[in-house]
Amino acid sequence: MNKKIKIKKTGSIIRQPENQTRIVKGLGLRKTNSVREIEDTPSVRGMLSKVAHLVKIID
């Protein structure tokens, strides 16, 4: 059984670099304050570290 984490988009992707925009969309986050529950894998953790200023991990 894989562990899941909840992430919330807290910042806007306007005026962010294109790669950060793609990462946020790849995580499945659309609007500000949207919440998504995804599997906790090393690749997801790497994506979260790149956009840490735009998302928040909720426990």
mmCIF file with all atom_site columns, C-alpha atoms in Angstrom:
data_model
loop_
_atom_site.group_PDB
_atom_site.id
_atom_site.type_symbol
_atom_site.label_atom_id
_atom_site.label_alt_id
_atom_site.label_comp_id
_atom_site.label_asym_id
_atom_site.label_entity_id
_atom_site.label_seq_id
_atom_site.pdbx_PDB_ins_code
_atom_site.Cartn_x
_atom_site.Cartn_y
_atom_site.Cartn_z
_atom_site.occupancy
_atom_site.B_iso_or_equiv
_atom_site.pdbx_formal_charge
_atom_site.auth_seq_id
_atom_site.auth_comp_id
_atom_site.auth_asym_id
_atom_site.auth_atom_id
_atom_site.pdbx_PDB_model_num
ATOM 1  C CA . MET A 1 1  ? 0.000  0.000  0.000   1.00 0.00 ? 1  MET A CA 1
ATOM 2  C CA . ASN A 1 2  ? 1.509  3.266  -1.135  1.00 0.00 ? 2  ASN A CA 1
ATOM 3  C CA . LYS A 1 3  ? 1.429  6.322  1.068   1.00 0.00 ? 3  LYS A CA 1
ATOM 4  C CA . LYS A 1 4  ? -0.514 9.302  -0.238  1.00 0.00 ? 4  LYS A CA 1
ATOM 5  C CA . ILE A 1 5  ? 0.046  12.998 0.365   1.00 0.00 ? 5  ILE A CA 1
ATOM 6  C CA . LYS A 1 6  ? -2.321 15.925 -0.035  1.00 0.00 ? 6  LYS A CA 1
ATOM 7  C CA . ILE A 1 7  ? -1.033 19.010 -1.771  1.00 0.00 ? 7  ILE A CA 1
ATOM 8  C CA . LYS A 1 8  ? -2.688 22.410 -2.092  1.00 0.00 ? 8  LYS A CA 1
ATOM 9  C CA . LYS A 1 9  ? -1.898 25.078 -4.658  1.00 0.00 ? 9  LYS A CA 1
ATOM 10 C CA . THR A 1 10 ? -1.335 28.311 -2.759  1.00 0.00 ? 10 THR A CA 1
ATOM 11 C CA . GLY A 1 11 ? 0.315  30.549 -5.360  1.00 0.00 ? 11 GLY A CA 1
ATOM 12 C CA . SER A 1 12 ? -0.400 31.716 -8.871  1.00 0.00 ? 12 SER A CA 1
ATOM 13 C CA . ILE A 1 13 ? 1.546  30.416 -11.864 1.00 0.00 ? 13 ILE A CA 1
ATOM 14 C CA . ILE A 1 14 ? 1.280  33.777 -13.600 1.00 0.00 ? 14 ILE A CA 1
ATOM 15 C CA . ARG A 1 15 ? 4.776  35.187 -14.286 1.00 0.00 ? 15 ARG A CA 1
ATOM 16 C CA . GLN A 1 16 ? 6.431  31.880 -13.337 1.00 0.00 ? 16 GLN A CA 1
ATOM 17 C CA . PRO A 1 17 ? 8.885  30.092 -15.632 1.00 0.00 ? 17 PRO A CA 1
ATOM 18 C CA . GLU A 1 18 ? 7.374  27.672 -18.141 1.00 0.00 ? 18 GLU A CA 1
ATOM 19 C CA . ASN A 1 19 ? 8.911  24.618 -16.467 1.00 0.00 ? 19 ASN A CA 1
ATOM 20 C CA . GLN A 1 20 ? 7.238  25.474 -13.134 1.00 0.00 ? 20 GLN A CA 1
ATOM 21 C CA . THR A 1 21 ? 3.909  25.971 -14.893 1.00 0.00 ? 21 THR A CA 1
ATOM 22 C CA . ARG A 1 22 ? 4.215  22.511 -16.436 1.00 0.00 ? 22 ARG A CA 1
ATOM 23 C CA . ILE A 1 23 ? 5.111  20.937 -13.091 1.00 0.00 ? 23 ILE A CA 1
ATOM 24 C CA . VAL A 1 24 ? 2.069  22.420 -11.325 1.00 0.00 ? 24 VAL A CA 1
ATOM 25 C CA . LYS A 1 25 ? -0.216 21.277 -14.139 1.00 0.00 ? 25 LYS A CA 1
ATOM 26 C CA . GLY A 1 26 ? 1.463  17.864 -14.100 1.00 0.00 ? 26 GLY A CA 1
ATOM 27 C CA . LEU A 1 27 ? 0.647  17.511 -10.422 1.00 0.00 ? 27 LEU A CA 1
ATOM 28 C CA . GLY A 1 28 ? -3.009 18.010 -11.348 1.00 0.00 ? 28 GLY A CA 1
ATOM 29 C CA . LEU A 1 29 ? -3.477 21.380 -9.679  1.00 0.00 ? 29 LEU A CA 1
ATOM 30 C CA . ARG A 1 30 ? -5.584 23.860 -11.585 1.00 0.00 ? 30 ARG A CA 1
ATOM 31 C CA . LYS A 1 31 ? -7.015 26.771 -9.604  1.00 0.00 ? 31 LYS A CA 1
ATOM 32 C CA . THR A 1 32 ? -5.599 28.453 -6.527  1.00 0.00 ? 32 THR A CA 1
ATOM 33 C CA . ASN A 1 33 ? -6.580 26.605 -3.333  1.00 0.00 ? 33 ASN A CA 1
ATOM 34 C CA . SER A 1 34 ? -7.268 23.384 -5.243  1.00 0.00 ? 34 SER A CA 1
ATOM 35 C CA . VAL A 1 35 ? -6.328 20.216 -3.335  1.00 0.00 ? 35 VAL A CA 1
ATOM 36 C CA . ARG A 1 36 ? -5.124 16.932 -4.797  1.00 0.00 ? 36 ARG A CA 1
ATOM 37 C CA . GLU A 1 37 ? -4.202 13.637 -3.163  1.00 0.00 ? 37 GLU A CA 1
ATOM 38 C CA . ILE A 1 38 ? -1.370 11.825 -4.956  1.00 0.00 ? 38 ILE A CA 1
ATOM 39 C CA . GLU A 1 39 ? 1.042  8.983  -4.258  1.00 0.00 ? 39 GLU A CA 1
ATOM 40 C CA . ASP A 1 40 ? 4.221  9.831  -2.397  1.00 0.00 ? 40 ASP A CA 1
ATOM 41 C CA . THR A 1 41 ? 7.032  8.836  -4.771  1.00 0.00 ? 41 THR A CA 1
ATOM 42 C CA . PRO A 1 42 ? 10.536 10.223 -5.242  1.00 0.00 ? 42 PRO A CA 1
ATOM 43 C CA . SER A 1 43 ? 9.554  11.766 -8.585  1.00 0.00 ? 43 SER A CA 1
ATOM 44 C CA . VAL A 1 44 ? 6.603  13.593 -7.017  1.00 0.00 ? 44 VAL A CA 1
ATOM 45 C CA . ARG A 1 45 ? 8.836  14.813 -4.174  1.00 0.00 ? 45 ARG A CA 1
ATOM 46 C CA . GLY A 1 46 ? 11.265 16.184 -6.766  1.00 0.00 ? 46 GLY A CA 1
ATOM 47 C CA . MET A 1 47 ? 8.451  18.016 -8.531  1.00 0.00 ? 47 MET A CA 1
ATOM 48 C CA . LEU A 1 48 ? 7.267  19.469 -5.220  1.00 0.00 ? 48 LEU A CA 1
ATOM 49 C CA . SER A 1 49 ? 10.747 20.720 -4.371  1.00 0.00 ? 49 SER A CA 1
ATOM 50 C CA . LYS A 1 50 ? 10.863 22.675 -7.650  1.00 0.00 ? 50 LYS A CA 1
ATOM 51 C CA . VAL A 1 51 ? 7.583  24.477 -6.924  1.00 0.00 ? 51 VAL A CA 1
ATOM 52 C CA . ALA A 1 52 ? 7.701  24.632 -3.118  1.00 0.00 ? 52 ALA A CA 1
ATOM 53 C CA . HIS A 1 53 ? 6.833  28.337 -3.194  1.00 0.00 ? 53 HIS A CA 1
ATOM 54 C CA . LEU A 1 54 ? 3.562  27.610 -5.039  1.00 0.00 ? 54 LEU A CA 1
ATOM 55 C CA . VAL A 1 55 ? 2.262  24.542 -3.182  1.00 0.00 ? 55 VAL A CA 1
ATOM 56 C CA . LYS A 1 56 ? 1.751  23.381 0.380   1.00 0.00 ? 56 LYS A CA 1
ATOM 57 C CA . ILE A 1 57 ? 1.723  19.824 1.724   1.00 0.00 ? 57 ILE A CA 1
ATOM 58 C CA . ILE A 1 58 ? -1.310 19.158 3.913   1.00 0.00 ? 58 ILE A CA 1
ATOM 59 C CA . ASP A 1 59 ? -1.297 16.328 6.443   1.00 0.00 ? 59 ASP A CA 1
#
